[in-house]
XYZ file of C-alpha atoms in Angstrom:
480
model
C -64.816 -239.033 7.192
C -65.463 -241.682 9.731
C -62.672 -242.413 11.794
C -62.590 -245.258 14.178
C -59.632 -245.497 17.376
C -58.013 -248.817 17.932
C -55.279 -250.244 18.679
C -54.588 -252.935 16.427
C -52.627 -256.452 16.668
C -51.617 -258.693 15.011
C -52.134 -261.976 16.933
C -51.699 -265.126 14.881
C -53.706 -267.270 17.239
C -56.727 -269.150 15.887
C -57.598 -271.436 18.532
C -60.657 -269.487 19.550
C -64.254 -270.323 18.754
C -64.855 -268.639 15.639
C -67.983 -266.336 15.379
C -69.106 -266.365 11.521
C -71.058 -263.083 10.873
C -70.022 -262.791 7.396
C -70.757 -266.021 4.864
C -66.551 -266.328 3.744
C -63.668 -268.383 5.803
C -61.353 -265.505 6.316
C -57.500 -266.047 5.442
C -54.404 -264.645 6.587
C -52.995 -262.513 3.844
C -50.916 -259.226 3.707
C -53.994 -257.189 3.710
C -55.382 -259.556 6.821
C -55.803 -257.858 10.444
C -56.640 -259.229 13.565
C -57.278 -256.917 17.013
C -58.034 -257.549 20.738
C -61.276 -254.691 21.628
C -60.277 -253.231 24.657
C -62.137 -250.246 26.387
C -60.182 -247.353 27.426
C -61.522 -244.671 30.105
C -59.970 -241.322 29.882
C -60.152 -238.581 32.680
C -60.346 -235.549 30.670
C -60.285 -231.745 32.460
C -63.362 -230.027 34.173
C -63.739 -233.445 35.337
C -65.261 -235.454 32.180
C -64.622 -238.574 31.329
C -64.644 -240.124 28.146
C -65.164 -244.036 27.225
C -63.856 -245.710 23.806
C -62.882 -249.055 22.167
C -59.648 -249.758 21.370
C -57.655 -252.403 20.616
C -54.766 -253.781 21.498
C -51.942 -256.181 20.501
C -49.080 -256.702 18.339
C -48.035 -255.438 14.774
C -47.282 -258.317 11.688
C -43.865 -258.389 13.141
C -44.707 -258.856 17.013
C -42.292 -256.044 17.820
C -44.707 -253.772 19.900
C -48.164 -252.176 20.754
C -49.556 -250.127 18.379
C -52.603 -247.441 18.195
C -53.762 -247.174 14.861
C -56.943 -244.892 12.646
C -59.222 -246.383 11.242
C -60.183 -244.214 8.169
C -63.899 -245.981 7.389
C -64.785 -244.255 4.360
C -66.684 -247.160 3.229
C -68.407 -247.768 6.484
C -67.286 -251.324 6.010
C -67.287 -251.636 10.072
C -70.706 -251.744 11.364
C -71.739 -250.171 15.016
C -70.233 -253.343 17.141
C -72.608 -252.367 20.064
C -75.592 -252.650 17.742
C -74.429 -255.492 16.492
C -74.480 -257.754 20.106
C -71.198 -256.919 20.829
C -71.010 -254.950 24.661
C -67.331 -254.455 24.018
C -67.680 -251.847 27.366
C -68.800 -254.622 29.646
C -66.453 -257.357 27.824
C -63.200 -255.090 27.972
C -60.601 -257.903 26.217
C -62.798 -260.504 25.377
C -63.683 -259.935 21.414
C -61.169 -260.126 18.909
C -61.675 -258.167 15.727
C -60.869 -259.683 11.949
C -60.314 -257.295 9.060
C -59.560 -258.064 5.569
C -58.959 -256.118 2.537
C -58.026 -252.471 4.161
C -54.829 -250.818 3.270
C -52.433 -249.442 6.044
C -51.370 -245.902 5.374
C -48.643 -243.700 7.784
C -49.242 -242.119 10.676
C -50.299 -245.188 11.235
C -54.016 -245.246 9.868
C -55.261 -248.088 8.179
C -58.207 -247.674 5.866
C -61.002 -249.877 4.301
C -61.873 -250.610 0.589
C -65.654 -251.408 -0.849
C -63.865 -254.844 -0.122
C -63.375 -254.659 3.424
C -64.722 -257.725 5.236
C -64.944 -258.399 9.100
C -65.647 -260.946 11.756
C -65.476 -261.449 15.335
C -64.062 -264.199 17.234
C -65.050 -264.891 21.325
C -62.047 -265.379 22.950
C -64.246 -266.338 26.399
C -62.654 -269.232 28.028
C -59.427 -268.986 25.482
C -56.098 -269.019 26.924
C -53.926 -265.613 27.253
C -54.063 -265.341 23.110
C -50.265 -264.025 23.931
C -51.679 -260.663 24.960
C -55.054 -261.271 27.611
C -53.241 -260.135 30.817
C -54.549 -261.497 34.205
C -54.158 -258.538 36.359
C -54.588 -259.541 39.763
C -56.015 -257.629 42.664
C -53.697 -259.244 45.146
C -50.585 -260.594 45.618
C -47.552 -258.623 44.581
C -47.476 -256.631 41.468
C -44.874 -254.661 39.749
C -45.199 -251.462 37.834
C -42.631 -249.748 35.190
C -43.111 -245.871 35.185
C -41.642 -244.589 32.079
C -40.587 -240.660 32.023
C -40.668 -239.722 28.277
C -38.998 -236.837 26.927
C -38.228 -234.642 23.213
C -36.808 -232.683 21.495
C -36.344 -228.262 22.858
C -36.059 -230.202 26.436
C -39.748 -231.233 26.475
C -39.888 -233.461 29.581
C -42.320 -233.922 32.274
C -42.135 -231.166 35.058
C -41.119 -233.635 37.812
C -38.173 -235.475 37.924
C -37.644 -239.738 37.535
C -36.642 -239.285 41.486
C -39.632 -237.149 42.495
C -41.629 -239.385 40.320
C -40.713 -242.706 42.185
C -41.531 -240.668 45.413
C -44.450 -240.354 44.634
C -45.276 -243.277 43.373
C -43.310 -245.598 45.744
C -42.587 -243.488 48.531
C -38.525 -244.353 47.891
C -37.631 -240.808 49.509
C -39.846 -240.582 52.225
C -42.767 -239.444 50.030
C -45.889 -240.379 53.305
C -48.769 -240.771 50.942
C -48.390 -242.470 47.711
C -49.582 -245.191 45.577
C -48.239 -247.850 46.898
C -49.341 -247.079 50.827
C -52.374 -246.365 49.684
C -53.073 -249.725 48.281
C -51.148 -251.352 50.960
C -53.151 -249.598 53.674
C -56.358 -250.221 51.966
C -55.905 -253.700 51.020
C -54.952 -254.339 54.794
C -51.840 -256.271 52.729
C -53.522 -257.622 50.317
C -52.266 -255.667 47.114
C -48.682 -254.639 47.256
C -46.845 -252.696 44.577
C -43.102 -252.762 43.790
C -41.193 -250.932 41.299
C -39.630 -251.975 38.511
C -35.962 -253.140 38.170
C -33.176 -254.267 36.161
C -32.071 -252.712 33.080
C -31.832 -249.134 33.253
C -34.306 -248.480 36.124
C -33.880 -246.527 38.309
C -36.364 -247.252 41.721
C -38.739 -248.003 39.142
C -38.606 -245.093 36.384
C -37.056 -245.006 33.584
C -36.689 -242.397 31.080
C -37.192 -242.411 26.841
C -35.985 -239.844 24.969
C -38.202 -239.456 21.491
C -36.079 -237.988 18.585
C -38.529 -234.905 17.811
C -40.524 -232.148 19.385
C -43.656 -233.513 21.295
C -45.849 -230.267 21.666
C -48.921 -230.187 19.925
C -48.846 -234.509 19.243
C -51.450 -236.657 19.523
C -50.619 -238.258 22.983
C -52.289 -241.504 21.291
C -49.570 -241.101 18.568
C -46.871 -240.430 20.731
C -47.763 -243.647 22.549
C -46.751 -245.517 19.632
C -43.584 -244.079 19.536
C -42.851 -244.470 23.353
C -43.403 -247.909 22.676
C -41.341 -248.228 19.967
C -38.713 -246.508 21.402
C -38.841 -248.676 24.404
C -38.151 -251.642 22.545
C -35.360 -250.726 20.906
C -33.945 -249.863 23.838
C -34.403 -253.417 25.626
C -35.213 -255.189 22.973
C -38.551 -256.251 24.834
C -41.812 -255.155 25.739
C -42.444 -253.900 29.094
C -45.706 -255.267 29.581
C -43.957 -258.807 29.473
C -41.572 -258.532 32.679
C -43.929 -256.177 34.607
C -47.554 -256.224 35.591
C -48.275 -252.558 35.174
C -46.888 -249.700 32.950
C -47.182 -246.025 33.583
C -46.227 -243.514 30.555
C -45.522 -240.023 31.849
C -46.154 -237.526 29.318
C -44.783 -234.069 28.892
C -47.117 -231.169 28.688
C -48.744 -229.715 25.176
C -50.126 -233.233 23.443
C -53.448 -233.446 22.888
C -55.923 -236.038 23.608
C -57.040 -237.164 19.721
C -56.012 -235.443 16.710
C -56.952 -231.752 17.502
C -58.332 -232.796 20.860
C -57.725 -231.010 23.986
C -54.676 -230.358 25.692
C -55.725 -230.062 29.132
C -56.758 -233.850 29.215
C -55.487 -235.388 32.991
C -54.624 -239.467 32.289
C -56.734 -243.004 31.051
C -55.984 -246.247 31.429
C -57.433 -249.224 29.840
C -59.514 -251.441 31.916
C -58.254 -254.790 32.881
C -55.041 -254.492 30.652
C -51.617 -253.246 32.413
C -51.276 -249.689 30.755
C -51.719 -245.579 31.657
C -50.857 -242.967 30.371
C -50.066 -239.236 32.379
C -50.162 -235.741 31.424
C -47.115 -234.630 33.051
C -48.047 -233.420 36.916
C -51.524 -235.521 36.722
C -48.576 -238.510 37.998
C -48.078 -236.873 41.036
C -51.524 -236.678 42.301
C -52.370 -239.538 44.596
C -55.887 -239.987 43.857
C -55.109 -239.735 40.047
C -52.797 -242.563 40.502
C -54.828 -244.539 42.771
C -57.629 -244.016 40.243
C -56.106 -244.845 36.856
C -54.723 -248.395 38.448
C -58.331 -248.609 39.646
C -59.134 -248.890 35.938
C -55.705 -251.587 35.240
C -57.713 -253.397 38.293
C -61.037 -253.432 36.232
C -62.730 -250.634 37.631
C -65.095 -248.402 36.451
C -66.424 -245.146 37.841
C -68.319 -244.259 41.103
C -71.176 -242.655 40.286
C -73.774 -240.674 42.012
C -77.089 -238.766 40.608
C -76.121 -237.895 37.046
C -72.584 -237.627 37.262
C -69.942 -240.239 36.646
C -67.071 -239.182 38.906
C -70.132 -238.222 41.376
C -69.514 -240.860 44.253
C -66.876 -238.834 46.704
C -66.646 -241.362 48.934
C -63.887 -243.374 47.490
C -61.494 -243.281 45.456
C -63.054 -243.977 42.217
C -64.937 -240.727 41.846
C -63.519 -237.192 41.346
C -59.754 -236.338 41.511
C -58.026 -233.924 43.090
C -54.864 -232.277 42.302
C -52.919 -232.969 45.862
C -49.924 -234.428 46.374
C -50.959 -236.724 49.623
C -54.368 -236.437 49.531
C -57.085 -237.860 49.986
C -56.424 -240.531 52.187
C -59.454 -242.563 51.568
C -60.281 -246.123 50.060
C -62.829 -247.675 48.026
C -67.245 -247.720 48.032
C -68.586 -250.242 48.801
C -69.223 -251.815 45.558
C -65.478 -251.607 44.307
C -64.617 -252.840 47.655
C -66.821 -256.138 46.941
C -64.862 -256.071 43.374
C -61.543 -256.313 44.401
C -62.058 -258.743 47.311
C -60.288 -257.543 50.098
C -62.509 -257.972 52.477
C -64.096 -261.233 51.463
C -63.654 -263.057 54.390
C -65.172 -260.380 56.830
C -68.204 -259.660 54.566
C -71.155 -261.522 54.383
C -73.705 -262.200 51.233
C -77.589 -262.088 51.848
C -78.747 -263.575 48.788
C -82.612 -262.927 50.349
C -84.137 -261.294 52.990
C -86.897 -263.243 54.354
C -87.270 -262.088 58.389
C -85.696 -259.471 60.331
C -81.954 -259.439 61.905
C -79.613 -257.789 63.145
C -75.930 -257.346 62.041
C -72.619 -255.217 63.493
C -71.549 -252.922 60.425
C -67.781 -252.053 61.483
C -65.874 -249.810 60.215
C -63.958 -251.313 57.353
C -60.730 -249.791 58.643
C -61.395 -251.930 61.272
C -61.096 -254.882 59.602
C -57.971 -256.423 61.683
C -60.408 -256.249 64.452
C -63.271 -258.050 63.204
C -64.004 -261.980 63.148
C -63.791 -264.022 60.122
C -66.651 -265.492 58.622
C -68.738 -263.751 61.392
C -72.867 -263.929 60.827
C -73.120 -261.005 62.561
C -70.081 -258.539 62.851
C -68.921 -257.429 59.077
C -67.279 -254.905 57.133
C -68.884 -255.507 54.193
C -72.796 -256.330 53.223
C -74.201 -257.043 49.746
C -77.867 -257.656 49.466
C -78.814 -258.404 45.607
C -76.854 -255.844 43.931
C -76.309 -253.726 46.307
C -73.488 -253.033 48.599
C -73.309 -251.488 52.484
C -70.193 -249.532 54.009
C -69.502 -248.144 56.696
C -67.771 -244.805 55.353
C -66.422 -243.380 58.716
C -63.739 -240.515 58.231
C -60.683 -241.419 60.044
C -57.854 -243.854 60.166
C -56.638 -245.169 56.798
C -60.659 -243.667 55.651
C -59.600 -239.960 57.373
C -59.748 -237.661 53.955
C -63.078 -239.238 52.771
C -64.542 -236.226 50.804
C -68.013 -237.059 50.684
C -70.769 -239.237 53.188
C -68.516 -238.978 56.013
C -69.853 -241.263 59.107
C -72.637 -242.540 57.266
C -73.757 -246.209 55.984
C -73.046 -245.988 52.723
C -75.593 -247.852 50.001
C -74.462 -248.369 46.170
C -75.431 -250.585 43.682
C -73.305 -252.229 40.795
C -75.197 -255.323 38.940
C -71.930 -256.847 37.923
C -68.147 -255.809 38.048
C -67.883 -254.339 34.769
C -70.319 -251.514 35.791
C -70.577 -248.066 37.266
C -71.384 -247.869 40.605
C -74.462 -245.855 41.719
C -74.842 -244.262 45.209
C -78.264 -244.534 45.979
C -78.224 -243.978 49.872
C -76.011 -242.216 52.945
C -77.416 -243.272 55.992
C -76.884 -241.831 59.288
C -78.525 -242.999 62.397
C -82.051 -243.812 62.397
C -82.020 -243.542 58.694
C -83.804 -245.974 56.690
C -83.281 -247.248 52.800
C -85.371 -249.501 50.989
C -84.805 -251.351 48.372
C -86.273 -254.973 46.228
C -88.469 -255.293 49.296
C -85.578 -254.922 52.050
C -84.954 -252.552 54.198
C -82.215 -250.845 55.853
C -82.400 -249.326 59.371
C -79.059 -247.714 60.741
C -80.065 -248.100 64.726
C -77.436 -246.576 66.166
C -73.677 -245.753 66.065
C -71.186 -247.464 68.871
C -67.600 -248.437 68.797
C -67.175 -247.680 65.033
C -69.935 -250.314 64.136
C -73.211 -249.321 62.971
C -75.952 -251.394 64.278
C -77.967 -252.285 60.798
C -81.580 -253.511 61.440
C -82.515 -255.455 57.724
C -86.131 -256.522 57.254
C -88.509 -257.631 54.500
C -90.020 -254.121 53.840
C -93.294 -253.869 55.890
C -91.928 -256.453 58.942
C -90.771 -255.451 61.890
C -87.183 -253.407 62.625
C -84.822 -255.271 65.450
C -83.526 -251.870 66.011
C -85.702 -251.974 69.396
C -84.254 -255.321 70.386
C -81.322 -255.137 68.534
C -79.401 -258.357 69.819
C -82.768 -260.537 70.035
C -81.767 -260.038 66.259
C -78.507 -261.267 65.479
C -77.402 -264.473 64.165
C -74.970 -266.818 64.943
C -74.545 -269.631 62.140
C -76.408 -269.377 58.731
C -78.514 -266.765 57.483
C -75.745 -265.580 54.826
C -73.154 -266.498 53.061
C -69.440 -265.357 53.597
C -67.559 -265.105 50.153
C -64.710 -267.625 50.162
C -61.983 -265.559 51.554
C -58.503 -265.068 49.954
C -55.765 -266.965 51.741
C -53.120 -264.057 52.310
C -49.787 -263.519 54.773
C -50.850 -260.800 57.593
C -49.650 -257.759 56.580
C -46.727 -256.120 58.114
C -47.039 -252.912 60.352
């Protein structure tokens, strides 16, 4: 049996460029599905990670989310991949037509020798009523929900300890919200939820039967639906993010495994938690990564490889690690954009100040010479020192850190740690790390085979031209 994952939706929006892969106008009939692809990551145990398509939306009725099975007996749904579609790089942009399948319990809905399909681009389209614009600054709000079942299956922690450690509402020194705070330098601020029955944030949904041993994909449906019969709305409409906090015992898939940690879907607003995995900082900091539209750090072979930030490996700690973001997810979320500067080519030899992006308070706007934050083609220069808001970095510690990420809805590679008097070369540039001082790192960057300025390092720098600073995000100071 082939069995495809989604999460299907009914949308009722045709506005979109149509995409004709099939010779027949499709109609909307009882029988007729339509489905937003999504890509989910999930961070499984032993530190695996698993990537699918999924979509998401509304059922006929426009009542709530749903996951459903697709049972493709008939293999009436070719491979999308192979068929143009890069729904992993295009996380929300494709919307999915079925007609002719049959939707069974459980949900699964399964296609007939009569099955037909066809893709529409929803690229440019307006929100399509479920296309969230999840914003990496500004002020955003998140809705943890605390689900429990039947023979008192509930998470171990508590709604209080919960918003602790999520919001920091009882003195909690490291969580989610400081973390982006601190890291953002104000930029990205988290609140909790309110109104209703929230409590600082959490609330808590009580399913009607046991949960041990459920599909956690499954239960999601049910959390959902339980949710909006309790407000009568969906969550995703008043609030930017939602958490679901999931007892222990479901699996991950039908007969999957138990010991799976959290995913989140990329670009969209939800995650999901298995139980404790909530109150680990870096698995929260990480699974919003993904809301944010961020992908893994990776380094040699191994996704999760990149230890530098925050987008790598987790760790089961309460407060820890106090660390930020590489270089490349640093570029993707902005922050820094109007203390980093853009070489779009390398054609003689300078000099730049590297500071320490903790730092960032201290260093000039739009400065030529004295940045946080370097990308050179597609790849992106950090200073990764261990201290300050950076002090729990767990891997390249002190060094200039070099990754490259072709475009945002990529990996990122670490392809260099330099430390001083290191060199990295790369598309006919190279790097030189001079020297350390003062928290900056003195970069020499030269056509490969000219001269370094490490030797004459301020003969080197410019003042005025030479790069371009990103147009920075106009943003209130942040309070101390």
């Amino acid at each position: 049996m082939k069995v495809i994952l989604l999460l299907f939706a009914l949308l009722h929006a045709t506005n979109a460029k149509k995409t004709q892969l099939r010779n027949r106008e499709l109609t909307a009939t009882a029988d007729y599905f339509e489905c937003i692809l999504i890509e989910i990551v999930a961070d499984l145990s032993g530190q695996e990670s698993k990537f699918e398509h999924m979509c998401q939306g509304k059922d006929a009725s426009g009542a709530f989310d749903m996951i459903y099975y697709i049972d493709d007996n008939n293999n009436a749904i070719p491979d999308l991949d192979e068929e143009g579609y890069d729904i992993m790089h295009n996380s929300g942009r494709y919307k999915l037509v079925l007609t002719n399948v049959i939707e069974n319990s459980d949900p699964v809905i399964t296609t007939t020798p009569d099955t037909d399909w066809d893709i529409v681009d929803l690229e440019g389209v307006a929100d399509q009523g479920r296309r969230l614009k999840i914003r990496t600054t500004g002020t955003s709000t998140i809705a943890i929900v605390r689900v429990k079942g039947k023979n008192n299956a509930q998470p171990t922690k508590s709604a209080s300890e919960l918003s602790n450690a999520f919001f920091g509402t009882h003195g909690d020194p490291q969580n989610l919200k400081k973390r982006y705070d601190l890291c953002s330098f104000g930029k990205m601020i988290f609140t909790p939820a309110t109104g209703d029955s929230f409590e600082d944030g959490v609330v808590e949904i009580e399913i009607d039967e046991p949960i041990v041993g459920q599909d956690v994909h499954t239960l999601s449906n049910k959390v959902t639906l339980a949710i909006y019969a309790k407000f009568g709305y969906h969550l995703f409409t008043k609030f930017d993010h939602v958490a679901y906090v999931i007892p222990g015992g479901t699996t991950y898939g039908k007969g999957g495994p138990k010991g799976w940690m959290a995913f989140a879907y990329i670009k969209q607003y939800l995650s999901v938690f298995n139980d404790e995995n909530a109150m680990y900082l870096s698995h929260q900091v990480h699974e919003i990564g993904h809301n944010l539209g961020l992908y893994h750090s990776a380094h040699k072979e191994e996704a999760y490889g990149d230890q530098s930030g925050i987008m790598g490996y987790g760790y089961n700690l309460y407060d820890s690690p106090q660390m930020c973001f590489n270089g490349a997810k640093s570029w993707q979320l902005g922050w820094y954009n109007d203390k980093a500067l853009e070489l779009k080519s390398v054609t003689s030899p300078r000099s730049i100040y590297l500071s320490f992006f903790g730092n960032y308070d201290e260093v000039p706007n739009n400065s030529q010479s004295d940045v946080v934050l370097i990308r050179v083609g597609y790849y992106h220069i950090l200073y990764n020192l261990k201290k300050g808001i950076n002090s729990e970095t767990m891997e390249f510690e002190n060094k200039v850190t070099v990754t490259y990420m072709k475009n945002q809805r990529d990996l990122s590679s670490s392809k260099a740690a330099l430390g001083p008097n290191d060199k990295f070369s790369f598309d006919s540039v190279t790097v030189e790390f001079c020297e350390a001082q003062n928290d900056k790192a003195l970069l020499s960057i030269y056509p490969s085979g000219s001269s370094s300025t490490c030797g004459n390092f301020q003969g080197g720098l410019v003042s005025g031209g030479g790069g371009t600073p990103p147009i920075p995000v106009p943003v209130p100071a942040p309070v101390p």
